[in-house]
Tab-separated table of C-alpha atoms in Angstrom:
chain	number	residue	atom	x	y	z
A	287	MET	CA	-0.045	-0.056	-0.066
A	288	LYS	CA	1.270	3.418	-0.925
A	289	ILE	CA	0.182	6.461	0.895
A	290	ILE	CA	1.017	9.957	0.003
A	291	ILE	CA	0.676	13.070	2.491
A	292	LEU	CA	0.587	16.079	1.050
A	293	GLY	CA	1.014	19.360	3.393
A	294	ASP	CA	3.350	22.211	4.193
A	295	SER	CA	6.131	22.665	6.724
A	296	TYR	CA	4.201	20.915	9.503
A	297	THR	CA	4.076	17.855	7.235
A	298	PHE	CA	7.546	18.277	5.802
A	299	GLY	CA	8.969	18.342	9.505
A	300	TRP	CA	10.516	21.586	9.624
A	301	GLY	CA	12.957	21.660	12.486
A	302	VAL	CA	12.533	17.919	13.750
A	303	PRO	CA	14.373	14.885	12.857
A	304	ILE	CA	12.914	12.924	9.966
A	305	GLU	CA	11.882	9.949	12.429
A	306	SER	CA	9.915	12.334	14.245
A	307	THR	CA	7.651	13.718	11.310
A	308	TYR	CA	4.176	12.492	11.571
A	309	PRO	CA	4.297	10.787	8.038
A	310	LYS	CA	7.541	8.618	9.439
A	311	VAL	CA	5.527	7.925	12.718
A	312	LEU	CA	2.533	6.782	10.780
A	313	GLU	CA	4.715	4.757	8.594
A	314	GLY	CA	6.285	3.072	11.801
A	315	LEU	CA	2.872	2.539	13.553
A	316	LEU	CA	1.660	0.800	10.469
A	317	LYS	CA	4.816	-1.450	9.825
A	318	GLU	CA	4.628	-2.396	13.511
A	319	LYS	CA	1.525	-4.087	12.709
A	320	ASN	CA	2.845	-5.745	9.733
A	321	TYR	CA	1.212	-3.922	7.011
A	322	PRO	CA	3.127	-3.648	3.736
A	323	ILE	CA	3.079	0.047	3.487
A	324	GLN	CA	5.120	2.818	2.059
A	325	VAL	CA	4.371	6.324	3.355
A	326	ILE	CA	5.683	9.406	1.002
A	327	ASN	CA	6.026	12.625	2.793
A	328	ALA	CA	5.302	15.154	0.104
A	329	GLY	CA	5.167	18.142	2.362
A	330	ILE	CA	6.674	21.376	1.036
A	331	PHE	CA	7.795	24.365	3.221
A	332	GLY	CA	5.375	27.219	2.429
A	333	TYR	CA	2.858	25.423	0.348
A	334	ASN	CA	-0.983	26.087	0.624
A	335	THR	CA	-3.557	23.681	-0.749
A	336	GLN	CA	-3.712	24.959	-4.137
A	337	GLN	CA	-0.034	24.309	-4.578
A	338	GLU	CA	-0.137	21.045	-2.933
A	339	VAL	CA	-2.909	19.685	-5.466
A	340	LEU	CA	-1.027	20.968	-8.161
A	341	PHE	CA	2.387	19.415	-7.154
A	342	PHE	CA	0.227	16.242	-6.645
A	343	LYS	CA	-1.255	16.380	-10.301
A	344	LYS	CA	2.110	17.047	-11.953
A	345	GLU	CA	4.496	15.061	-9.950
A	346	LEU	CA	2.803	12.593	-7.623
A	347	LEU	CA	-0.362	11.092	-9.250
A	348	LYS	CA	1.819	9.074	-11.440
A	349	LEU	CA	2.852	6.996	-8.409
A	350	LYS	CA	-0.484	5.845	-8.149
A	351	PRO	CA	-1.000	6.180	-4.512
A	352	ASP	CA	-3.752	3.990	-2.578
A	353	LEU	CA	-4.435	6.789	-0.158
A	354	VAL	CA	-3.702	10.696	-0.122
A	355	ILE	CA	-3.584	12.440	3.024
A	356	ILE	CA	-3.857	16.318	3.138
A	357	GLY	CA	-2.410	17.857	6.120
A	358	PHE	CA	-4.421	21.191	6.204
A	359	PHE	CA	-2.980	24.009	8.280
A	360	ILE	CA	-4.996	26.955	8.561
A	361	SER	CA	-2.055	29.547	8.431
A	362	ASN	CA	-0.756	28.337	4.939
A	363	ASP	CA	-4.291	27.188	3.494
A	364	THR	CA	-6.337	29.871	4.179
A	365	LEU	CA	-4.087	32.826	3.315
A	366	PRO	CA	-2.297	33.955	0.294
A	367	GLN	CA	1.505	33.281	0.178
A	368	GLY	CA	4.007	35.900	0.907
A	369	VAL	CA	6.761	33.993	-1.045
A	370	ILE	CA	6.688	31.758	-4.134
A	371	PRO	CA	8.182	28.426	-3.145
A	372	MET	CA	10.822	26.897	-5.139
A	373	HIS	CA	9.879	23.559	-6.962
A	374	PRO	CA	10.937	20.817	-4.547
A	375	PHE	CA	13.377	19.108	-7.190
A	376	ALA	CA	15.382	22.389	-7.988
A	377	LYS	CA	19.021	21.514	-8.055
A	378	ASN	CA	21.075	22.796	-5.332
A	379	TYR	CA	17.966	23.887	-3.340
A	380	GLU	CA	19.463	23.949	0.134
A	381	SER	CA	22.432	25.923	-0.784
A	382	TYR	CA	20.279	29.009	-1.809
A	383	CYS	CA	16.665	28.461	-0.389
A	384	HIS	CA	17.268	30.003	3.008
A	385	SER	CA	19.231	33.070	1.638
A	386	TRP	CA	17.610	36.155	2.715
A	387	PHE	CA	18.050	37.913	-0.569
A	388	ILE	CA	16.469	35.302	-2.707
A	389	GLU	CA	13.400	35.067	0.056
A	390	PHE	CA	13.537	38.976	-0.166
A	391	ILE	CA	13.145	38.852	-4.005
A	392	LYS	CA	10.579	36.226	-4.156
A	393	SER	CA	8.301	38.085	-1.672
A	394	ARG	CA	8.618	41.262	-3.872
A	395	ILE	CA	7.888	39.325	-6.935
A	396	ASN	CA	4.931	37.901	-5.345
A	397	ARG	CA	3.626	40.970	-3.876
A	398	PHE	CA	3.799	42.681	-7.435
A	399	ILE	CA	2.001	39.693	-9.104
A	400	ASN	CA	-0.963	39.664	-6.408
A	401	ARG	CA	-1.081	43.550	-6.090
A	402	LYS	CA	-4.374	43.836	-7.978
A	403	ILE	CA	-6.159	41.029	-5.753
A	404	ALA	CA	-4.952	42.268	-2.337
A	405	ASN	CA	-8.345	44.051	-1.799
A	406	ASP	CA	-10.181	40.559	-2.555
A	407	THR	CA	-8.160	38.720	-0.034
A	408	GLY	CA	-8.194	41.246	3.025
A	409	CYS	CA	-4.553	41.994	2.952
A	410	ARG	CA	-3.071	45.334	3.311
A	411	ALA	CA	0.511	46.686	2.354
A	412	LYS	CA	2.790	47.139	5.140
A	413	GLN	CA	5.699	49.643	4.997
A	414	GLY	CA	9.390	48.675	5.810
A	415	ASP	CA	8.652	45.023	5.949
A	416	PHE	CA	12.150	43.352	5.220
A	417	TYR	CA	11.374	39.544	4.854
A	418	PRO	CA	14.422	38.076	6.633
A	419	ILE	CA	14.290	40.406	9.616
A	420	LYS	CA	10.374	40.589	10.178
A	421	VAL	CA	9.379	36.786	9.186
A	422	LYS	CA	5.647	37.842	9.535
A	423	ILE	CA	5.985	39.606	6.246
A	424	ALA	CA	5.704	35.913	4.265
A	425	ASN	CA	1.944	36.528	5.307
A	426	PRO	CA	1.113	40.254	6.027
A	427	CYS	CA	-2.486	39.541	6.525
A	428	GLU	CA	-4.184	39.948	9.742
A	429	ILE	CA	-7.603	38.416	9.259
A	430	PRO	CA	-9.573	36.548	11.972
A	431	ASP	CA	-10.077	33.070	11.379
A	432	GLU	CA	-13.592	33.088	11.275
A	433	GLU	CA	-13.384	35.608	8.185
A	434	LYS	CA	-10.715	33.317	6.553
A	435	PHE	CA	-13.792	30.819	5.971
A	436	GLN	CA	-16.444	32.967	4.356
A	437	ASP	CA	-17.419	32.077	0.805
A	438	ASN	CA	-16.453	35.603	-0.564
A	439	PHE	CA	-12.757	35.053	0.617
A	440	LEU	CA	-10.739	34.479	-2.335
A	441	VAL	CA	-8.172	32.237	-0.907
A	442	TRP	CA	-10.370	30.086	0.888
A	443	LYS	CA	-12.760	29.834	-2.305
A	444	ARG	CA	-9.499	28.833	-4.348
A	445	CYS	CA	-8.752	26.477	-1.475
A	446	LYS	CA	-12.041	24.755	-1.613
A	447	GLU	CA	-11.677	24.402	-5.367
A	448	ALA	CA	-8.344	22.392	-4.930
A	449	LEU	CA	-9.860	20.301	-2.640
A	450	CYS	CA	-12.951	19.524	-4.882
A	451	GLU	CA	-10.381	18.645	-7.636
A	452	ILE	CA	-8.402	16.162	-5.641
A	453	LYS	CA	-11.660	14.713	-4.518
A	454	GLN	CA	-12.681	14.188	-8.360
A	455	LEU	CA	-9.058	12.941	-8.901
A	456	SER	CA	-9.570	10.340	-5.952
A	457	ILE	CA	-12.788	9.124	-7.565
A	458	LYS	CA	-11.273	8.878	-11.149
A	459	ASP	CA	-7.919	7.324	-10.099
A	460	ASN	CA	-9.502	5.264	-7.432
A	461	PHE	CA	-7.326	6.332	-4.390
A	462	GLY	CA	-8.646	7.059	-0.810
A	463	LEU	CA	-8.550	10.786	0.395
A	464	TYR	CA	-8.509	12.049	3.923
A	465	LEU	CA	-8.004	15.602	5.096
A	466	ILE	CA	-6.568	16.034	8.541
A	467	ILE	CA	-6.579	19.574	10.144
A	468	LEU	CA	-3.083	20.180	12.092
A	469	PRO	CA	-3.438	22.274	15.245
A	470	ASP	CA	-1.541	25.460	15.577
């Protein structure tokens, strides 16, 4: 049985040993019960639901999973992204992914691209935000959680569309689908 777990840095396991990530713990628990299983951790730092589903369609669907689990985290999945994450297979990723200059440039490019939809998302521009120093700049929105789930909130609408799309894929390609909500 093949399980793919989609998600952001919580799924990826940012800052914890690989053995402590919840996909690896799940795999260990299932193997203890002698299930023939493979768990693929497809968590990517900074991704939201739309990006996770796109990555799944482009790269992971060909692996023909039996089960897909989406690790839903409110801070990434219901807000517009402040940076444009790199493709996970980029060469030499580790050597420059944490470079403050690259992150700064990515945040500026993303802000420029999304400047016209800022009003729809509820975000407002902030002055003097320098991403490497003020980490909060990656998501400059200060929106109460209850507002993030309104039907007219653009990012939530796109998130629901992505979830519906992967649900349709699960029916078409015959794999199970679970959504788990990760606590903050």
